[in-house]
């Protein structure tokens, strides 16, 4: 493989495109193949409801993109990517009291937490000051840390179950609810060890911002593709790879796909033991997603929610924990935890003048066929009475429909696999990016560091491939 001059990448999501860019910058000729007619994978935008209303098909808000070392090393702004930061990063409405909110300032966030303000500042201010260093540590495969003291401070909190840490640190329901909403991004039961890590990391990321890309998440993919083609790369949309036999035997192949798809196209090149490992890989709960075209902004009871790019809807810690536990154990709850984004409040390009878009999903069992539209909208109405009257049109996507839009979303799993401690450390097998097949690598969110629009899975996979080829 030391003489390889050409590489192929399967999949044009942010990880696939980042892998392709990394290889192209090393002097390889690189071709990216995308099964869908539109590039982007989990970072795509479409008119899903009515003409002129731009919706993000999967991801919408991107805290990890702006701290990604891979993205930081690329001139993406020169290729059309512009970030918008809402004044409130995330809001969390509560029954009978003011909403609790996360701001870019630790002090401002703490100010809304009453008697928990001091402990919030004590926990989050030192980590927020080192957030970029910590992000470099966690957005990487297992390694000897470059910033061991920063990682150790985080490590004191990360192994806990989110419910236990929230109840240990905080006295108020508001602070516990805010933390639970962050931890629920793990798509784990909040009683599971390690779920607190997501609460801490997502909470910290609000202090560097939860931005949206102007024009939609498609702009991220378009900027990556534009930079890649400027390096001489080629992107071929509408071409599904059904077998690795379609490539020359001595090819370098990076796969932005999950273990199930790798088995489908490459099992004849993989030993039985590795195939068995991939077959045992666990996918997590799915999501049910709704997009709305709205005649006016969502009429939140608490006005601070109308200043937030993201709103966590689910009430108290106990309610959110019950919702996540239910989905994990194979049931669709009637009062789900809902993650909502309202980008048109800050980006007028998303909807016709005076009108708006909103996007929301809840966690459901993998492959669930339950229609959660009514339950999601009821949760929004709970904190925004009259929401239904603002709806011009809606577009629903079940787990199966999400997978049809993006084959990596197995059973609606947007995380590339369950975020259990074992699968976070060894994902999907001990070789991580390397497979036993010569020249074949995995570079999807089923490899470290996992889900999110950050490109780091693709970056590290490409670096591994370059090392193996002597570059």
Coordinates of C-alpha atoms in Angstrom, one line a residue:
X1 CA 0.0 0.0 0.0
X2 CA 3.0 2.4 0.3
X3 CA 2.7 3.2 -3.4
X4 CA -1.1 4.0 -3.4
X5 CA -1.9 7.2 -5.2
X6 CA -5.7 7.0 -5.3
X7 CA -8.3 6.6 -2.6
X8 CA -12.0 6.2 -2.6
X9 CA -14.4 7.4 0.1
X10 CA -17.9 5.9 0.5
X11 CA -20.3 8.5 1.9
X12 CA -20.4 12.3 1.7
X13 CA -21.3 13.1 5.3
X14 CA -19.0 15.5 7.3
X15 CA -16.8 12.5 8.3
X16 CA -16.5 11.2 4.7
X17 CA -15.7 14.6 3.3
X18 CA -13.2 15.4 6.1
X19 CA -11.5 12.1 5.4
X20 CA -11.4 12.9 1.7
X21 CA -9.9 16.3 2.4
X22 CA -7.3 14.9 4.7
X23 CA -6.2 12.4 2.0
X24 CA -6.3 15.0 -0.8
X25 CA -4.1 17.3 1.3
X26 CA -1.6 14.5 1.6
X27 CA -1.3 14.3 -2.2
X28 CA -3.7 11.5 -3.1
X29 CA -6.3 11.5 -5.9
X30 CA -9.6 11.0 -4.1
X31 CA -13.1 10.3 -5.3
X32 CA -16.1 10.4 -3.0
X33 CA -19.2 8.3 -3.8
X34 CA -22.6 9.2 -2.3
X35 CA -25.6 7.0 -2.7
X36 CA -28.1 9.8 -2.5
X37 CA -28.5 12.5 -5.1
X38 CA -27.7 15.2 -2.5
X39 CA -24.5 15.2 -0.6
X40 CA -24.2 15.7 3.1
X41 CA -25.4 12.7 5.0
X42 CA -26.6 14.0 8.4
X43 CA -25.9 17.6 7.3
X44 CA -28.4 18.2 4.6
X45 CA -31.2 20.8 4.1
X46 CA -34.4 20.5 2.0
X47 CA -37.8 22.1 1.4
X48 CA -39.6 19.4 3.3
X49 CA -42.9 21.3 3.9
X50 CA -43.7 24.2 1.6
X51 CA -41.8 26.1 -1.1
X52 CA -39.4 28.6 0.4
X53 CA -39.2 26.9 3.8
X54 CA -35.7 25.4 4.3
X55 CA -35.5 22.5 6.9
X56 CA -32.5 20.6 8.2
X57 CA -33.1 16.9 7.5
X58 CA -31.1 15.7 10.5
X59 CA -28.7 17.9 12.4
X60 CA -29.5 21.6 12.9
X61 CA -27.4 23.0 15.7
X62 CA -23.6 22.5 15.8
X63 CA -21.7 23.1 19.0
X64 CA -19.0 20.6 18.2
X65 CA -18.4 21.9 14.7
X66 CA -17.0 25.2 16.0
X67 CA -14.5 23.5 18.3
X68 CA -13.5 20.8 15.8
X69 CA -9.7 20.8 15.3
X70 CA -10.3 19.3 11.8
X71 CA -12.8 22.0 10.7
X72 CA -10.6 24.7 12.3
X73 CA -7.7 23.7 10.0
X74 CA -9.9 24.2 6.9
X75 CA -10.8 27.6 5.2
X76 CA -14.5 26.8 5.3
X77 CA -15.5 30.5 5.7
X78 CA -13.9 31.1 2.3
X79 CA -16.2 28.4 0.9
X80 CA -19.4 29.9 2.1
X81 CA -19.8 28.7 5.7
X82 CA -21.1 31.4 8.1
X83 CA -22.2 30.8 11.7
X84 CA -25.0 32.5 13.6
X85 CA -25.1 32.5 17.4
X86 CA -28.5 33.0 19.0
X87 CA -28.5 35.2 22.1
X88 CA -29.6 32.2 24.2
X89 CA -27.9 28.9 23.4
X90 CA -30.5 26.7 25.0
X91 CA -33.7 27.3 27.0
X92 CA -35.6 24.8 29.2
X93 CA -39.1 25.8 30.1
X94 CA -40.7 24.6 33.3
X95 CA -44.2 24.4 34.6
X96 CA -45.2 27.2 37.0
X97 CA -41.8 28.9 37.0
X98 CA -39.4 30.8 34.8
X99 CA -37.5 28.9 32.1
X100 CA -33.9 28.1 32.9
X101 CA -31.4 29.0 30.1
X102 CA -27.9 28.4 29.0
X103 CA -25.9 31.4 27.8
X104 CA -22.4 31.7 26.4
X105 CA -21.4 33.3 29.8
X106 CA -21.1 30.9 32.7
X107 CA -22.0 33.8 35.0
X108 CA -25.2 34.5 33.1
X109 CA -26.3 30.9 33.1
X110 CA -25.5 30.6 36.8
X111 CA -27.6 33.8 37.5
X112 CA -30.7 31.9 36.7
X113 CA -30.1 29.0 39.0
X114 CA -30.8 30.6 42.3
X115 CA -29.2 28.8 45.2
X116 CA -27.3 26.5 42.7
X117 CA -25.5 29.5 41.1
X118 CA -22.4 29.1 43.2
X119 CA -21.9 25.4 42.6
X120 CA -22.6 25.9 38.8
X121 CA -19.9 28.5 38.7
X122 CA -17.5 26.3 40.7
X123 CA -18.0 23.3 38.4
X124 CA -18.3 24.9 35.0
X125 CA -16.1 28.0 35.1
X126 CA -12.7 26.2 35.3
X127 CA -13.7 23.7 32.6
X128 CA -15.2 26.4 30.3
X129 CA -11.8 28.2 30.5
X130 CA -10.1 25.1 29.2
X131 CA -12.9 24.0 26.8
X132 CA -10.8 24.0 23.7
X133 CA -8.2 21.8 25.3
X134 CA -10.8 19.5 26.7
X135 CA -12.6 19.3 23.3
X136 CA -9.3 18.2 21.7
X137 CA -9.1 15.4 24.3
X138 CA -12.6 14.1 24.0
X139 CA -12.9 14.5 20.2
X140 CA -10.3 11.8 19.7
X141 CA -9.8 8.1 20.0
X142 CA -8.3 6.7 23.3
X143 CA -4.8 8.2 23.7
X144 CA -2.3 9.6 26.2
X145 CA -3.7 13.0 27.0
X146 CA -2.0 16.2 26.1
X147 CA -3.8 18.0 28.8
X148 CA -4.0 15.5 31.7
X149 CA -5.1 17.9 34.4
X150 CA -8.0 19.2 32.3
X151 CA -9.1 15.7 31.4
X152 CA -8.8 14.6 35.1
X153 CA -11.1 17.4 36.2
X154 CA -13.7 16.3 33.7
X155 CA -13.0 12.7 34.6
X156 CA -14.2 13.3 38.2
X157 CA -17.7 14.0 36.8
X158 CA -17.9 11.9 33.6
X159 CA -18.4 8.4 34.9
X160 CA -21.5 9.2 37.0
X161 CA -25.1 8.5 36.1
X162 CA -26.6 11.9 35.1
X163 CA -29.5 11.5 37.6
X164 CA -27.1 10.9 40.5
X165 CA -24.7 13.7 39.6
X166 CA -27.6 16.2 39.2
X167 CA -29.1 15.3 42.5
X168 CA -25.7 15.4 44.2
X169 CA -24.6 18.7 42.8
X170 CA -27.8 20.7 42.6
X171 CA -30.7 21.5 45.0
X172 CA -33.1 23.2 42.7
X173 CA -35.4 21.5 40.1
X174 CA -34.3 24.2 37.6
X175 CA -30.6 23.3 37.7
X176 CA -31.4 19.6 37.7
X177 CA -33.7 20.0 34.7
X178 CA -31.1 22.0 32.7
X179 CA -28.5 19.3 33.3
X180 CA -30.9 16.5 32.5
X181 CA -31.7 18.2 29.1
X182 CA -28.0 18.3 28.3
X183 CA -27.4 14.7 29.4
X184 CA -30.4 13.4 27.4
X185 CA -28.4 14.1 24.2
X186 CA -26.6 10.9 25.1
X187 CA -29.7 8.9 24.1
X188 CA -29.0 6.8 27.2
X189 CA -31.1 6.1 30.3
X190 CA -29.9 8.9 32.7
X191 CA -29.4 6.3 35.4
X192 CA -26.6 4.6 33.4
X193 CA -23.0 5.2 34.2
X194 CA -21.3 7.7 31.9
X195 CA -24.5 9.6 31.0
X196 CA -23.3 12.5 33.1
X197 CA -20.4 13.0 30.7
X198 CA -22.8 14.2 28.0
X199 CA -24.5 16.5 30.4
X200 CA -21.1 18.1 31.4
X201 CA -19.8 18.3 27.8
X202 CA -23.0 19.7 26.3
X203 CA -23.3 22.1 29.2
X204 CA -19.8 23.3 28.6
X205 CA -20.3 23.7 24.9
X206 CA -23.0 26.2 25.5
X207 CA -20.3 28.5 26.8
X208 CA -18.6 28.5 23.5
X209 CA -21.9 28.6 21.6
X210 CA -24.5 26.5 19.9
X211 CA -24.5 28.0 16.5
X212 CA -26.5 27.4 13.4
X213 CA -25.1 27.7 9.8
X214 CA -26.6 30.5 7.8
X215 CA -28.8 28.9 5.1
X216 CA -29.0 25.5 6.7
X217 CA -26.8 22.5 7.7
X218 CA -26.3 21.8 4.0
X219 CA -23.9 24.8 4.0
X220 CA -21.5 22.8 6.1
X221 CA -21.5 19.9 3.6
X222 CA -21.3 22.3 0.6
X223 CA -18.3 24.2 2.2
X224 CA -16.5 20.9 2.8
X225 CA -17.2 19.7 -0.7
X226 CA -16.2 23.0 -2.2
X227 CA -12.8 22.9 -0.4
X228 CA -12.4 19.3 -1.4
X229 CA -12.9 19.9 -5.1
X230 CA -10.6 22.9 -4.9
X231 CA -7.9 20.4 -3.8
X232 CA -8.7 18.4 -6.9
X233 CA -11.1 15.9 -5.4
X234 CA -14.2 14.5 -7.1
X235 CA -17.6 14.0 -5.6
X236 CA -20.0 11.5 -7.4
X237 CA -23.5 11.8 -6.0
X238 CA -26.2 9.2 -6.9
X239 CA -23.8 6.3 -6.9
X240 CA -24.4 3.5 -4.4
X241 CA -21.5 1.2 -3.7
X242 CA -22.9 -2.4 -3.4
X243 CA -19.6 -4.2 -3.0
X244 CA -15.9 -3.4 -2.4
X245 CA -15.3 -5.5 -5.5
X246 CA -16.2 -2.4 -7.5
X247 CA -12.8 -0.9 -6.6
X248 CA -9.4 -2.1 -7.8
X249 CA -7.8 -4.6 -5.4
X250 CA -5.0 -2.3 -4.3
X251 CA -7.3 0.6 -3.5
X252 CA -7.4 2.7 -0.3
X253 CA -11.0 2.7 0.7
X254 CA -12.5 4.8 3.6
X255 CA -16.1 4.0 4.5
X256 CA -18.4 6.6 6.1
X257 CA -20.9 3.9 6.9
X258 CA -21.9 1.9 10.0
X259 CA -21.0 -1.7 10.8
X260 CA -24.2 -3.2 9.3
X261 CA -23.5 -1.6 5.9
X262 CA -19.8 -2.6 6.0
X263 CA -20.9 -6.2 6.5
X264 CA -23.2 -5.9 3.5
X265 CA -20.6 -4.7 1.1
X266 CA -17.4 -6.2 2.5
X267 CA -18.1 -9.5 4.4
X268 CA -16.3 -11.5 1.7
X269 CA -13.1 -9.6 2.6
X270 CA -13.4 -9.8 6.3
X271 CA -12.6 -12.7 8.7
X272 CA -15.5 -14.4 10.5
X273 CA -14.4 -13.2 13.9
X274 CA -14.5 -9.5 12.8
X275 CA -17.9 -10.1 11.1
X276 CA -19.2 -11.6 14.3
X277 CA -18.0 -8.5 16.2
X278 CA -19.7 -6.2 13.8
X279 CA -22.9 -8.2 14.0
X280 CA -22.9 -7.7 17.8
X281 CA -22.5 -4.0 17.5
X282 CA -25.4 -2.3 19.3
X283 CA -27.5 0.4 17.7
X284 CA -29.2 2.9 20.0
X285 CA -32.8 4.2 20.1
X286 CA -34.1 6.0 17.1
X287 CA -35.8 9.3 16.7
X288 CA -39.1 10.5 15.4
X289 CA -38.8 13.9 13.8
X290 CA -41.2 16.7 12.8
X291 CA -40.5 19.8 10.7
X292 CA -43.0 22.6 10.7
X293 CA -43.7 25.6 8.4
X294 CA -45.1 28.3 10.7
X295 CA -47.1 31.4 10.0
X296 CA -45.5 33.1 13.1
X297 CA -42.9 32.4 15.8
X298 CA -43.7 29.8 18.4
X299 CA -45.8 31.6 21.1
X300 CA -43.7 30.5 24.1
X301 CA -45.2 31.3 27.5
X302 CA -41.7 32.4 28.7
X303 CA -40.3 34.9 26.3
X304 CA -36.7 33.8 26.9
X305 CA -37.5 30.6 24.8
X306 CA -38.1 32.9 21.8
X307 CA -34.4 34.0 22.1
X308 CA -33.0 30.5 22.0
X309 CA -31.8 28.5 19.1
X310 CA -32.5 25.3 20.9
X311 CA -35.3 24.5 23.4
X312 CA -35.3 21.4 25.6
X313 CA -38.9 20.4 26.3
X314 CA -39.5 17.8 28.9
X315 CA -40.0 19.4 32.3
X316 CA -38.2 18.0 35.3
X317 CA -35.2 15.7 35.8
X318 CA -37.6 12.9 36.8
X319 CA -39.7 13.4 33.7
X320 CA -36.8 13.5 31.3
X321 CA -35.2 10.4 32.9
X322 CA -38.5 8.5 32.6
X323 CA -38.8 9.4 28.9
X324 CA -35.2 8.3 28.1
X325 CA -35.6 5.1 30.1
X326 CA -38.8 4.3 28.3
X327 CA -37.3 4.6 24.8
X328 CA -34.2 2.6 25.8
X329 CA -36.4 -0.3 27.0
X330 CA -38.4 -0.5 23.8
X331 CA -41.5 1.7 24.5
X332 CA -42.7 4.9 23.0
X333 CA -43.7 7.3 25.8
X334 CA -46.7 9.6 25.8
X335 CA -44.7 12.6 27.3
X336 CA -41.4 12.4 25.5
X337 CA -38.4 14.6 26.0
X338 CA -38.4 16.9 22.9
X339 CA -35.4 18.6 21.4
X340 CA -36.5 21.6 19.3
X341 CA -34.6 24.1 17.1
X342 CA -36.1 27.3 15.7
X343 CA -33.4 28.6 13.2
X344 CA -35.6 31.0 11.3
X345 CA -35.7 33.3 14.3
X346 CA -32.1 34.1 13.6
X347 CA -31.7 33.3 9.9
X348 CA -34.2 34.9 7.6
X349 CA -33.1 32.8 4.7
X350 CA -34.9 29.8 6.1
X351 CA -38.5 30.9 5.4
X352 CA -40.5 33.5 3.5
X353 CA -40.7 37.0 5.0
X354 CA -42.6 37.0 8.3
X355 CA -42.9 33.2 8.5
X356 CA -40.8 30.6 10.3
X357 CA -39.6 27.0 10.5
X358 CA -39.1 24.8 13.5
X359 CA -37.6 21.3 13.9
X360 CA -38.1 18.8 16.7
X361 CA -37.5 15.2 17.6
X362 CA -37.9 12.8 20.4
X363 CA -36.2 9.5 21.2
X364 CA -38.1 6.3 20.4
X365 CA -37.2 2.6 20.3
X366 CA -35.0 1.6 17.4
X367 CA -37.1 1.0 14.4
X368 CA -40.3 2.2 16.2
X369 CA -43.4 2.6 14.0
X370 CA -45.2 4.8 16.6
X371 CA -46.5 8.2 15.3
X372 CA -45.2 10.6 17.9
X373 CA -46.5 13.8 16.1
X374 CA -49.3 14.3 18.6
X375 CA -47.1 13.7 21.6
X376 CA -44.4 16.1 20.4
X377 CA -46.9 18.8 19.6
X378 CA -48.6 18.3 23.0
X379 CA -45.3 18.8 24.8
X380 CA -44.7 22.1 22.8
X381 CA -48.3 23.3 23.5
X382 CA -47.6 22.6 27.2
X383 CA -45.1 25.5 27.2
X384 CA -46.4 27.4 24.2
X385 CA -50.2 27.5 24.2
X386 CA -51.5 28.2 20.7
X387 CA -48.6 26.6 18.9
X388 CA -51.0 24.5 16.8
X389 CA -52.6 27.6 15.4
X390 CA -49.2 28.7 13.9
X391 CA -48.7 25.6 11.9
X392 CA -49.0 26.0 8.1
X393 CA -47.7 22.5 7.2
X394 CA -45.8 19.7 8.9
X395 CA -43.5 16.9 7.7
X396 CA -42.9 13.8 9.8
X397 CA -40.1 11.3 9.6
X398 CA -40.2 8.0 11.4
X399 CA -37.1 6.0 12.1
X400 CA -37.6 4.0 8.9
X401 CA -38.1 7.2 6.9
X402 CA -34.9 8.7 8.4
X403 CA -33.0 5.6 7.4
X404 CA -34.4 5.8 3.9
X405 CA -33.0 9.4 3.7
X406 CA -29.7 8.4 5.2
X407 CA -28.7 4.7 5.3
X408 CA -26.4 5.4 8.3
X409 CA -29.4 6.1 10.5
X410 CA -30.1 2.4 11.3
X411 CA -33.5 2.2 12.8
X412 CA -33.5 5.9 13.2
X413 CA -30.3 5.9 15.4
X414 CA -28.7 9.3 14.8
X415 CA -25.6 8.4 16.8
X416 CA -24.0 5.7 14.8
X417 CA -24.5 3.2 17.6
X418 CA -25.5 3.1 21.3
X419 CA -23.4 5.4 23.5
X420 CA -22.6 2.8 26.1
X421 CA -19.3 3.1 27.9
X422 CA -17.9 0.0 26.1
X423 CA -18.9 1.3 22.7
X424 CA -17.5 4.7 23.3
X425 CA -14.1 3.4 24.2
X426 CA -13.9 0.6 21.6
X427 CA -16.0 1.5 18.6
X428 CA -16.9 -0.7 16.7
X429 CA -14.0 -3.1 17.3
X430 CA -10.5 -3.0 18.9
X431 CA -9.0 -1.8 15.5
X432 CA -11.2 1.3 15.6
X433 CA -10.8 2.7 12.1
X434 CA -8.7 -0.2 10.7
X435 CA -10.5 -3.3 9.5
X436 CA -8.8 -6.6 8.8
X437 CA -9.2 -6.1 5.1
X438 CA -6.1 -4.5 3.6
X439 CA -6.6 -0.9 2.7
X440 CA -10.2 -0.7 4.1
X441 CA -11.0 1.7 6.9
X442 CA -14.2 2.9 8.7
X443 CA -14.6 6.6 9.2
X444 CA -18.2 7.1 10.3
X445 CA -19.7 8.0 13.7
X446 CA -19.5 4.3 14.5
X447 CA -15.8 5.1 15.2
X448 CA -14.3 7.4 17.9
X449 CA -15.2 10.1 18.9
X450 CA -18.7 9.2 17.8
X451 CA -21.7 11.3 16.8
X452 CA -21.8 15.0 16.0
X453 CA -20.9 17.2 13.1
X454 CA -17.2 17.6 13.7
X455 CA -15.4 15.5 11.1
X456 CA -13.0 14.0 13.6
X457 CA -13.9 10.4 12.8
X458 CA -13.0 11.0 9.2
X459 CA -9.9 12.9 10.1
X460 CA -8.5 10.2 12.4
X461 CA -9.4 7.4 10.0
X462 CA -7.6 9.2 7.2
X463 CA -4.6 9.8 9.4
X464 CA -4.5 6.1 10.2
X465 CA -4.7 5.2 6.5
X466 CA -1.9 7.6 5.7
X467 CA 0.4 6.2 8.4
X468 CA -0.2 2.7 7.1
X469 CA 0.7 3.7 3.6
X470 CA 3.9 5.4 4.8
X471 CA 2.8 9.0 4.1

